[in-house]
Amino acid sequence: MSSFWSLWIIVLTMVTIIGITWLLFANRKSTNAGPDSTTGHEYDGIEEYDNPLPAWWFYMFVITIVFGLLYLAAYPGLGNFKGFLNWTQVNQWESEVAEAEQRYGAIFAEYRGMSVENVAKDDKALKMGQRMFANNCAQCHGSDARGSYGFPNLTDSEWLYGGSPEQIKMSIIQGRAGAMPPWQAALGDEGIVNVTHYVMSLSGREVDQTKASAGTEKYQMFCTSCHGADGKGNVMFGAPDLTNNIWLYGGSQGLIQRSIRNGRNGKMPAHSELLSEDKIHLLTAYVYSLSNQ
Ligand code: HEC
Ligand code: HEC
């Protein structure tokens, strides 16, 4: 906020408070003494008593004004003035988080020294892991972790980046970025169709043999570096196994063709900044348990 607008707000607020205070005190005392004195106003024989505000009412107003002033001194409210308590939403949130870490830290610490495999056998840990999964991961991977189009199923045996405890943990901590380049320019329409037939043949599907064998050569040339000569993928690049019937982006001919033509770029966000190490340890165990029990 610029200092002009800050000053503007300070002046408006203070003038209002001073004005209200003046109004309150100005009406406190009656001008004429005596209980039956009037203000002198008279309409059709109806007169107005000149009585002060009832005391309780008057003091309630005074308390409100004093409260308002103290509040504005303590908390941010007067333009850019931060208040002498230095309160901000952010530091309140941070202190609440720190308090929660302290309170729940002990529960997590119990599992800190245990291997992921062992934590994955602990019912209590898995329940906590499941709740954290629902809060942090389910929006993308689904509440049952079975994924959907573009979001990998975490309950099956296929892993883009590997399913060992270390690999799963790495996926969560660092995030992952799948980089399947587009091949339209290199392969052309016919090349894309041929290589699609070849890719489909890898999982034992009925394909046009001439197209598939024309595609083999292209596959050897462009695809083996990531998906492997046998099509079994490579966890180093997150390149999926193309020889089974598990498809991240759909296994219809049209969708496979689209993956190859336009490329794919799945993004798993890094969680190292969002979740503590202990929580990631439990989440790893939970994810690990989904395909290892
Ligand atoms: C914003 C969406 C999103 C959120 C939130 C998200 N993920 Fe992911 N995750 C993805 C995508 C997309 C991929 C696949 C990345 C790729 O295609 O290369 C992925 C990949 C993974 C993998 C690797 C899977 C494999 O086959 O190797 C794991 C493990 C994983 N996520 C676990 C989690 C956990 C645990 C959480 C919660 C802490 C989480 N993800 C939250 C989108 C998300
Ligand atoms: C640089 C490494 C790289 C090369 C080269 C590459 N791919 Fe990929 N491919 C990937 C990655 C990584 C993914 C997963 C993308 C994601 O997670 O979003 C992928 C995904 C795919 C998919 C989608 C799989 C699914 O489960 O939905 C198909 C099909 C595919 N690639 C075919 C090919 C073909 C055919 C070629 C050669 C023309 C090729 N790829 C070359 C890395 C590569």
Short mmCIF file of C-alpha atoms and ligand atoms in Angstrom, two decimals:
data_model
loop_
_atom_site.label_atom_id
_atom_site.label_comp_id
_atom_site.label_asym_id
_atom_site.label_seq_id
_atom_site.Cartn_x
_atom_site.Cartn_y
_atom_site.Cartn_z
CA MET A 1 0.00 0.00 0.00
CA SER A 2 1.44 3.40 -0.90
CA SER A 3 2.12 5.75 1.98
CA PHE A 4 -0.57 8.14 0.72
CA TRP A 5 -3.34 5.55 1.03
CA SER A 6 -1.90 4.34 4.30
CA LEU A 7 -2.07 7.88 5.68
CA TRP A 8 -5.53 8.32 4.19
CA ILE A 9 -6.82 5.31 6.11
CA ILE A 10 -5.09 6.38 9.33
CA VAL A 11 -6.53 9.90 9.14
CA LEU A 12 -10.06 8.71 8.26
CA THR A 13 -10.04 6.15 11.07
CA MET A 14 -8.70 8.53 13.70
CA VAL A 15 -11.00 11.40 12.68
CA THR A 16 -13.98 9.04 12.91
CA ILE A 17 -12.99 7.79 16.35
CA ILE A 18 -12.35 11.32 17.64
CA GLY A 19 -15.67 12.45 16.16
CA ILE A 20 -17.57 9.64 17.83
CA THR A 21 -15.88 10.35 21.14
CA TRP A 22 -16.74 14.03 20.91
CA LEU A 23 -20.36 13.21 20.06
CA LEU A 24 -20.60 10.89 23.03
CA PHE A 25 -19.16 13.37 25.53
CA ALA A 26 -21.00 16.33 24.06
CA ASN A 27 -24.30 14.59 24.78
CA ARG A 28 -23.31 13.40 28.20
CA LYS A 29 -24.45 16.30 30.36
CA SER A 30 -27.79 17.98 30.14
CA THR A 31 -27.59 21.73 29.73
CA ASN A 32 -30.28 22.51 32.27
CA ALA A 33 -30.26 21.14 35.75
CA GLY A 34 -33.24 19.30 37.18
CA PRO A 35 -34.88 16.02 36.22
CA ASP A 36 -37.79 17.61 34.40
CA SER A 37 -35.91 20.13 32.31
CA THR A 38 -36.48 19.87 28.60
CA THR A 39 -34.42 20.69 25.53
CA GLY A 40 -36.94 23.41 24.72
CA HIS A 41 -38.14 21.56 21.61
CA GLU A 42 -41.90 21.38 21.47
CA TYR A 43 -44.14 19.90 18.76
CA ASP A 44 -47.90 19.84 19.19
CA GLY A 45 -47.51 19.90 22.94
CA ILE A 46 -44.97 17.07 23.00
CA GLU A 47 -41.76 18.08 24.70
CA GLU A 48 -38.33 16.44 24.78
CA TYR A 49 -36.69 15.77 28.13
CA ASP A 50 -33.09 16.85 28.33
CA ASN A 51 -31.72 13.67 29.97
CA PRO A 52 -28.18 12.36 29.59
CA LEU A 53 -27.55 8.85 28.20
CA PRO A 54 -28.03 6.15 30.82
CA ALA A 55 -24.68 5.53 32.53
CA TRP A 56 -24.39 1.86 31.49
CA TRP A 57 -24.95 2.86 27.90
CA PHE A 58 -22.44 5.67 28.09
CA TYR A 59 -19.74 3.41 29.62
CA MET A 60 -20.41 0.69 27.09
CA PHE A 61 -19.59 3.17 24.34
CA VAL A 62 -16.48 4.29 26.19
CA ILE A 63 -15.32 0.68 26.54
CA THR A 64 -15.94 0.05 22.84
CA ILE A 65 -13.87 3.06 21.88
CA VAL A 66 -11.03 2.13 24.21
CA PHE A 67 -11.13 -1.43 22.89
CA GLY A 68 -10.99 -0.14 19.33
CA LEU A 69 -7.96 2.02 20.08
CA LEU A 70 -6.11 -0.77 21.87
CA TYR A 71 -6.93 -3.17 19.07
CA LEU A 72 -5.62 -0.77 16.43
CA ALA A 73 -2.45 -0.30 18.46
CA ALA A 74 -1.86 -4.02 18.90
CA TYR A 75 -2.88 -5.44 15.52
CA PRO A 76 -2.48 -4.30 11.92
CA GLY A 77 -5.40 -2.09 10.95
CA LEU A 78 -4.15 1.47 10.71
CA GLY A 79 -2.81 1.67 7.17
CA ASN A 80 0.70 0.24 7.01
CA PHE A 81 1.18 0.29 10.78
CA LYS A 82 1.92 -3.28 11.83
CA GLY A 83 0.75 -3.07 15.44
CA PHE A 84 3.05 -3.59 18.40
CA LEU A 85 2.28 -7.32 18.65
CA ASN A 86 3.72 -7.82 15.15
CA TRP A 87 0.87 -10.22 14.39
CA THR A 88 0.48 -11.49 10.84
CA GLN A 89 -1.59 -14.29 9.36
CA VAL A 90 1.61 -15.97 8.24
CA ASN A 91 3.33 -16.04 11.61
CA GLN A 92 0.14 -17.21 13.31
CA TRP A 93 -0.06 -20.07 10.79
CA GLU A 94 3.63 -20.87 11.28
CA SER A 95 3.32 -21.02 15.03
CA GLU A 96 0.29 -23.30 14.74
CA VAL A 97 2.19 -25.58 12.40
CA ALA A 98 5.16 -25.64 14.77
CA GLU A 99 2.84 -26.49 17.66
CA ALA A 100 1.24 -29.30 15.67
CA GLU A 101 4.67 -30.64 14.67
CA GLN A 102 5.59 -30.75 18.34
CA ARG A 103 2.38 -32.45 19.35
CA TYR A 104 2.27 -35.04 16.55
CA GLY A 105 6.02 -35.29 16.00
CA ALA A 106 6.31 -37.95 18.68
CA ILE A 107 3.78 -40.15 16.92
CA PHE A 108 5.70 -39.96 13.66
CA ALA A 109 9.07 -40.35 15.37
CA GLU A 110 8.04 -43.86 16.36
CA TYR A 111 8.34 -44.87 12.70
CA ARG A 112 11.33 -42.75 11.76
CA GLY A 113 13.87 -45.47 12.46
CA MET A 114 11.83 -48.30 10.93
CA SER A 115 12.31 -49.50 7.36
CA VAL A 116 9.56 -48.71 4.87
CA GLU A 117 8.85 -52.44 4.54
CA ASN A 118 8.23 -52.73 8.27
CA VAL A 119 6.17 -49.56 8.52
CA ALA A 120 4.07 -51.00 5.68
CA LYS A 121 3.08 -53.85 8.01
CA ASP A 122 1.92 -51.53 10.81
CA ASP A 123 -1.82 -50.95 10.77
CA LYS A 124 -1.71 -47.70 12.68
CA ALA A 125 0.95 -46.26 10.36
CA LEU A 126 -1.01 -47.32 7.29
CA LYS A 127 -4.15 -45.63 8.60
CA MET A 128 -2.24 -42.38 9.05
CA GLY A 129 -0.68 -42.83 5.63
CA GLN A 130 -4.09 -43.36 4.09
CA ARG A 131 -5.42 -40.16 5.65
CA MET A 132 -2.44 -38.17 4.41
CA PHE A 133 -2.87 -39.72 0.99
CA ALA A 134 -6.50 -38.61 0.95
CA ASN A 135 -5.46 -35.06 1.82
CA ASN A 136 -2.42 -34.67 -0.42
CA CYS A 137 -2.48 -37.16 -3.24
CA ALA A 138 -6.03 -38.34 -3.92
CA GLN A 139 -6.96 -35.32 -6.01
CA CYS A 140 -4.62 -36.65 -8.70
CA HIS A 141 -4.16 -40.36 -8.01
CA GLY A 142 -7.73 -41.02 -6.85
CA SER A 143 -8.86 -41.92 -3.33
CA ASP A 144 -8.21 -45.60 -4.10
CA ALA A 145 -4.79 -44.67 -5.63
CA ARG A 146 -5.82 -46.33 -8.88
CA GLY A 147 -5.11 -43.20 -10.88
CA SER A 148 -6.80 -42.20 -14.10
CA TYR A 149 -5.90 -40.79 -17.48
CA GLY A 150 -2.40 -39.29 -17.12
CA PHE A 151 -2.17 -40.14 -13.42
CA PRO A 152 -0.48 -43.45 -12.71
CA ASN A 153 -2.14 -46.26 -10.81
CA LEU A 154 -0.08 -46.78 -7.66
CA THR A 155 -1.61 -50.14 -6.76
CA ASP A 156 -0.36 -52.23 -9.67
CA SER A 157 3.02 -53.71 -10.47
CA GLU A 158 3.97 -51.26 -13.20
CA TRP A 159 6.15 -48.36 -12.14
CA LEU A 160 7.31 -45.51 -14.32
CA TYR A 161 10.08 -44.64 -11.88
CA GLY A 162 10.40 -47.87 -9.95
CA GLY A 163 8.51 -49.40 -7.05
CA SER A 164 11.24 -49.93 -4.47
CA PRO A 165 10.83 -47.95 -1.22
CA GLU A 166 13.73 -45.66 -2.21
CA GLN A 167 12.32 -45.01 -5.68
CA ILE A 168 8.81 -44.32 -4.40
CA LYS A 169 10.19 -41.97 -1.77
CA MET A 170 12.23 -40.17 -4.40
CA SER A 171 9.12 -39.73 -6.58
CA ILE A 172 7.33 -38.08 -3.64
CA ILE A 173 10.24 -35.93 -2.44
CA GLN A 174 11.57 -34.63 -5.75
CA GLY A 175 8.54 -34.97 -7.94
CA ARG A 176 8.81 -36.38 -11.46
CA ALA A 177 8.53 -34.97 -14.93
CA GLY A 178 7.82 -37.41 -17.72
CA ALA A 179 9.29 -36.26 -21.03
CA MET A 180 7.99 -38.14 -24.01
CA PRO A 181 8.96 -36.06 -27.06
CA PRO A 182 6.53 -35.53 -29.95
CA TRP A 183 7.36 -37.59 -33.06
CA GLN A 184 5.16 -36.08 -35.73
CA ALA A 185 8.05 -34.18 -37.32
CA ALA A 186 10.47 -37.11 -37.31
CA LEU A 187 8.06 -39.85 -38.36
CA GLY A 188 5.36 -38.21 -40.47
CA ASP A 189 1.77 -39.52 -40.61
CA GLU A 190 2.65 -42.89 -42.10
CA GLY A 191 5.56 -43.46 -39.73
CA ILE A 192 3.31 -42.72 -36.75
CA VAL A 193 0.71 -45.26 -37.91
CA ASN A 194 3.37 -47.90 -38.51
CA VAL A 195 5.13 -47.43 -35.21
CA THR A 196 1.73 -47.47 -33.44
CA HIS A 197 1.06 -50.89 -34.94
CA TYR A 198 4.46 -52.05 -33.79
CA VAL A 199 3.89 -50.73 -30.26
CA MET A 200 0.52 -52.52 -30.14
CA SER A 201 2.16 -55.74 -31.26
CA LEU A 202 4.47 -55.55 -28.24
CA SER A 203 1.58 -56.37 -25.92
CA GLY A 204 0.45 -59.21 -28.16
CA ARG A 205 -2.41 -57.47 -29.90
CA GLU A 206 -3.68 -58.21 -33.39
CA VAL A 207 -2.09 -55.74 -35.77
CA ASP A 208 -1.45 -55.19 -39.45
CA GLN A 209 1.83 -57.14 -39.87
CA THR A 210 3.16 -55.08 -42.77
CA LYS A 211 2.66 -51.84 -40.91
CA ALA A 212 4.10 -53.28 -37.72
CA SER A 213 7.25 -54.50 -39.42
CA ALA A 214 7.65 -51.14 -41.15
CA GLY A 215 7.33 -49.61 -37.70
CA THR A 216 9.96 -51.89 -36.16
CA GLU A 217 12.79 -50.06 -37.84
CA LYS A 218 11.52 -46.66 -36.70
CA TYR A 219 11.11 -48.00 -33.21
CA GLN A 220 14.70 -49.24 -33.15
CA MET A 221 15.87 -45.88 -34.40
CA PHE A 222 13.88 -43.53 -32.17
CA CYS A 223 12.39 -45.29 -29.21
CA THR A 224 14.80 -47.87 -27.78
CA SER A 225 16.93 -45.27 -25.99
CA CYS A 226 14.09 -44.72 -23.52
CA HIS A 227 11.63 -47.60 -23.87
CA GLY A 228 14.31 -50.26 -24.39
CA ALA A 229 14.86 -52.62 -27.31
CA ASP A 230 12.37 -55.03 -25.77
CA GLY A 231 9.85 -52.23 -25.02
CA LYS A 232 10.01 -52.86 -21.29
CA GLY A 233 10.66 -49.22 -20.46
CA ASN A 234 13.25 -47.60 -18.26
CA VAL A 235 12.78 -46.21 -14.79
CA MET A 236 15.62 -43.75 -15.34
CA PHE A 237 13.48 -41.76 -17.73
CA GLY A 238 10.08 -42.78 -16.44
CA ALA A 239 9.48 -44.41 -19.82
CA PRO A 240 6.62 -46.87 -19.42
CA ASP A 241 6.69 -50.55 -20.22
CA LEU A 242 4.89 -50.88 -23.57
CA THR A 243 4.60 -54.69 -23.49
CA ASN A 244 1.72 -55.03 -21.05
CA ASN A 245 -1.83 -53.78 -21.06
CA ILE A 246 -1.32 -51.00 -18.56
CA TRP A 247 -1.56 -47.60 -20.22
CA LEU A 248 -1.05 -44.25 -18.60
CA TYR A 249 -2.69 -42.39 -21.46
CA GLY A 250 -5.03 -45.04 -22.77
CA GLY A 251 -4.36 -48.12 -24.87
CA SER A 252 -6.72 -47.62 -27.80
CA GLN A 253 -5.05 -47.29 -31.16
CA GLY A 254 -6.09 -43.65 -31.35
CA LEU A 255 -4.70 -42.75 -27.93
CA ILE A 256 -1.40 -44.58 -28.43
CA GLN A 257 -1.08 -42.77 -31.73
CA ARG A 258 -1.73 -39.47 -29.99
CA SER A 259 0.93 -40.21 -27.34
CA ILE A 260 3.46 -40.82 -30.09
CA ARG A 261 2.40 -37.96 -32.35
CA ASN A 262 2.21 -35.17 -29.75
CA GLY A 263 4.35 -36.51 -26.92
CA ARG A 264 3.35 -36.55 -23.25
CA ASN A 265 4.53 -34.57 -20.25
CA GLY A 266 3.13 -35.87 -16.96
CA LYS A 267 4.12 -33.88 -13.89
CA MET A 268 4.29 -35.19 -10.36
CA PRO A 269 4.85 -32.18 -8.07
CA ALA A 270 7.71 -32.30 -5.55
CA HIS A 271 6.50 -32.67 -1.98
CA SER A 272 9.70 -32.01 -0.04
CA GLU A 273 8.55 -28.47 0.77
CA LEU A 274 4.98 -29.46 1.52
CA LEU A 275 5.37 -32.44 3.82
CA SER A 276 7.83 -33.25 6.59
CA GLU A 277 10.30 -36.10 6.15
CA ASP A 278 8.40 -38.20 8.68
CA LYS A 279 5.14 -37.79 6.82
CA ILE A 280 6.78 -38.71 3.52
CA HIS A 281 8.18 -41.81 5.22
CA LEU A 282 4.65 -42.89 6.20
CA LEU A 283 3.24 -42.03 2.78
CA THR A 284 5.97 -44.06 1.11
CA ALA A 285 5.06 -47.02 3.29
CA TYR A 286 1.39 -46.57 2.46
CA VAL A 287 2.04 -46.44 -1.29
CA TYR A 288 4.44 -49.36 -1.01
CA SER A 289 1.82 -51.40 0.85
CA LEU A 290 -0.70 -50.97 -1.96
CA SER A 291 1.18 -53.27 -4.32
CA ASN A 292 3.11 -55.36 -1.81
CA GLN A 293 0.57 -57.17 0.31
C1 HEC B 1 -1.04 -32.59 -9.16
C2 HEC B 1 -1.24 -33.99 -9.32
C3 HEC B 1 -0.48 -34.93 -8.40
C4 HEC B 1 -0.43 -34.94 -7.02
C5 HEC B 1 -1.05 -33.97 -6.05
C6 HEC B 1 0.35 -36.07 -6.67
N1 HEC B 1 0.77 -36.74 -7.78
FE1 HEC B 1 1.95 -38.38 -7.79
N2 HEC B 1 2.05 -38.27 -9.82
C7 HEC B 1 1.33 -37.40 -10.62
C8 HEC B 1 1.64 -37.63 -12.01
C9 HEC B 1 1.06 -36.92 -13.20
C10 HEC B 1 2.60 -38.67 -12.02
C11 HEC B 1 3.25 -39.29 -13.25
C12 HEC B 1 4.38 -38.42 -13.70
C13 HEC B 1 4.82 -38.79 -15.09
O1 HEC B 1 3.94 -39.02 -15.94
O2 HEC B 1 6.01 -38.83 -15.34
C14 HEC B 1 2.81 -39.06 -10.64
C15 HEC B 1 3.69 -40.05 -10.22
C16 HEC B 1 3.78 -40.54 -8.94
C17 HEC B 1 4.59 -41.65 -8.52
C18 HEC B 1 5.47 -42.48 -9.42
C19 HEC B 1 4.62 -43.58 -10.01
C20 HEC B 1 5.41 -44.55 -10.84
O3 HEC B 1 4.75 -45.29 -11.60
O4 HEC B 1 6.64 -44.58 -10.75
C21 HEC B 1 4.37 -41.84 -7.18
C22 HEC B 1 4.98 -42.92 -6.29
C23 HEC B 1 3.44 -40.82 -6.76
N3 HEC B 1 3.11 -40.04 -7.84
C24 HEC B 1 2.96 -40.68 -5.47
C25 HEC B 1 2.26 -39.56 -5.03
C26 HEC B 1 1.97 -39.30 -3.65
C27 HEC B 1 2.28 -40.22 -2.50
C28 HEC B 1 1.32 -38.10 -3.63
C29 HEC B 1 0.85 -37.33 -2.42
C30 HEC B 1 1.88 -36.95 -1.50
C31 HEC B 1 1.21 -37.64 -5.00
N4 HEC B 1 1.80 -38.55 -5.81
C32 HEC B 1 0.60 -36.45 -5.35
C33 HEC B 1 0.46 -36.43 -10.18
C34 HEC B 1 0.28 -36.06 -8.86
C1 HEC B 2 13.38 -39.36 -24.27
C2 HEC B 2 12.81 -40.61 -23.91
C3 HEC B 2 11.70 -41.16 -24.78
C4 HEC B 2 11.75 -41.48 -26.12
C5 HEC B 2 12.93 -41.33 -27.04
C6 HEC B 2 10.46 -42.02 -26.44
N1 HEC B 2 9.65 -42.05 -25.35
FE1 HEC B 2 7.74 -42.71 -25.26
N2 HEC B 2 7.60 -42.08 -23.39
C7 HEC B 2 8.62 -41.53 -22.65
C8 HEC B 2 8.13 -41.17 -21.36
C9 HEC B 2 8.94 -40.52 -20.24
C10 HEC B 2 6.76 -41.48 -21.34
C11 HEC B 2 5.77 -41.22 -20.21
C12 HEC B 2 5.32 -39.79 -20.32
C13 HEC B 2 4.62 -39.33 -19.10
O1 HEC B 2 4.81 -39.91 -18.03
O2 HEC B 2 3.87 -38.33 -19.19
C14 HEC B 2 6.45 -42.05 -22.63
C15 HEC B 2 5.21 -42.50 -23.01
C16 HEC B 2 4.96 -43.18 -24.18
C17 HEC B 2 3.68 -43.76 -24.52
C18 HEC B 2 2.43 -43.73 -23.68
C19 HEC B 2 2.41 -44.95 -22.80
C20 HEC B 2 1.21 -45.07 -21.91
O3 HEC B 2 1.29 -45.87 -20.98
O4 HEC B 2 0.19 -44.39 -22.14
C21 HEC B 2 3.85 -44.36 -25.74
C22 HEC B 2 2.80 -45.13 -26.51
C23 HEC B 2 5.20 -44.12 -26.13
N3 HEC B 2 5.85 -43.39 -25.17
C24 HEC B 2 5.75 -44.57 -27.33
C25 HEC B 2 6.97 -44.14 -27.81
C26 HEC B 2 7.44 -44.40 -29.12
C27 HEC B 2 6.71 -45.20 -30.18
C28 HEC B 2 8.65 -43.78 -29.24
C29 HEC B 2 9.54 -43.69 -30.44
C30 HEC B 2 8.95 -43.10 -31.60
C31 HEC B 2 8.96 -43.18 -27.96
N4 HEC B 2 7.91 -43.40 -27.12
C32 HEC B 2 10.12 -42.51 -27.68
C33 HEC B 2 9.93 -41.36 -23.04
C34 HEC B 2 10.38 -41.52 -24.33
#
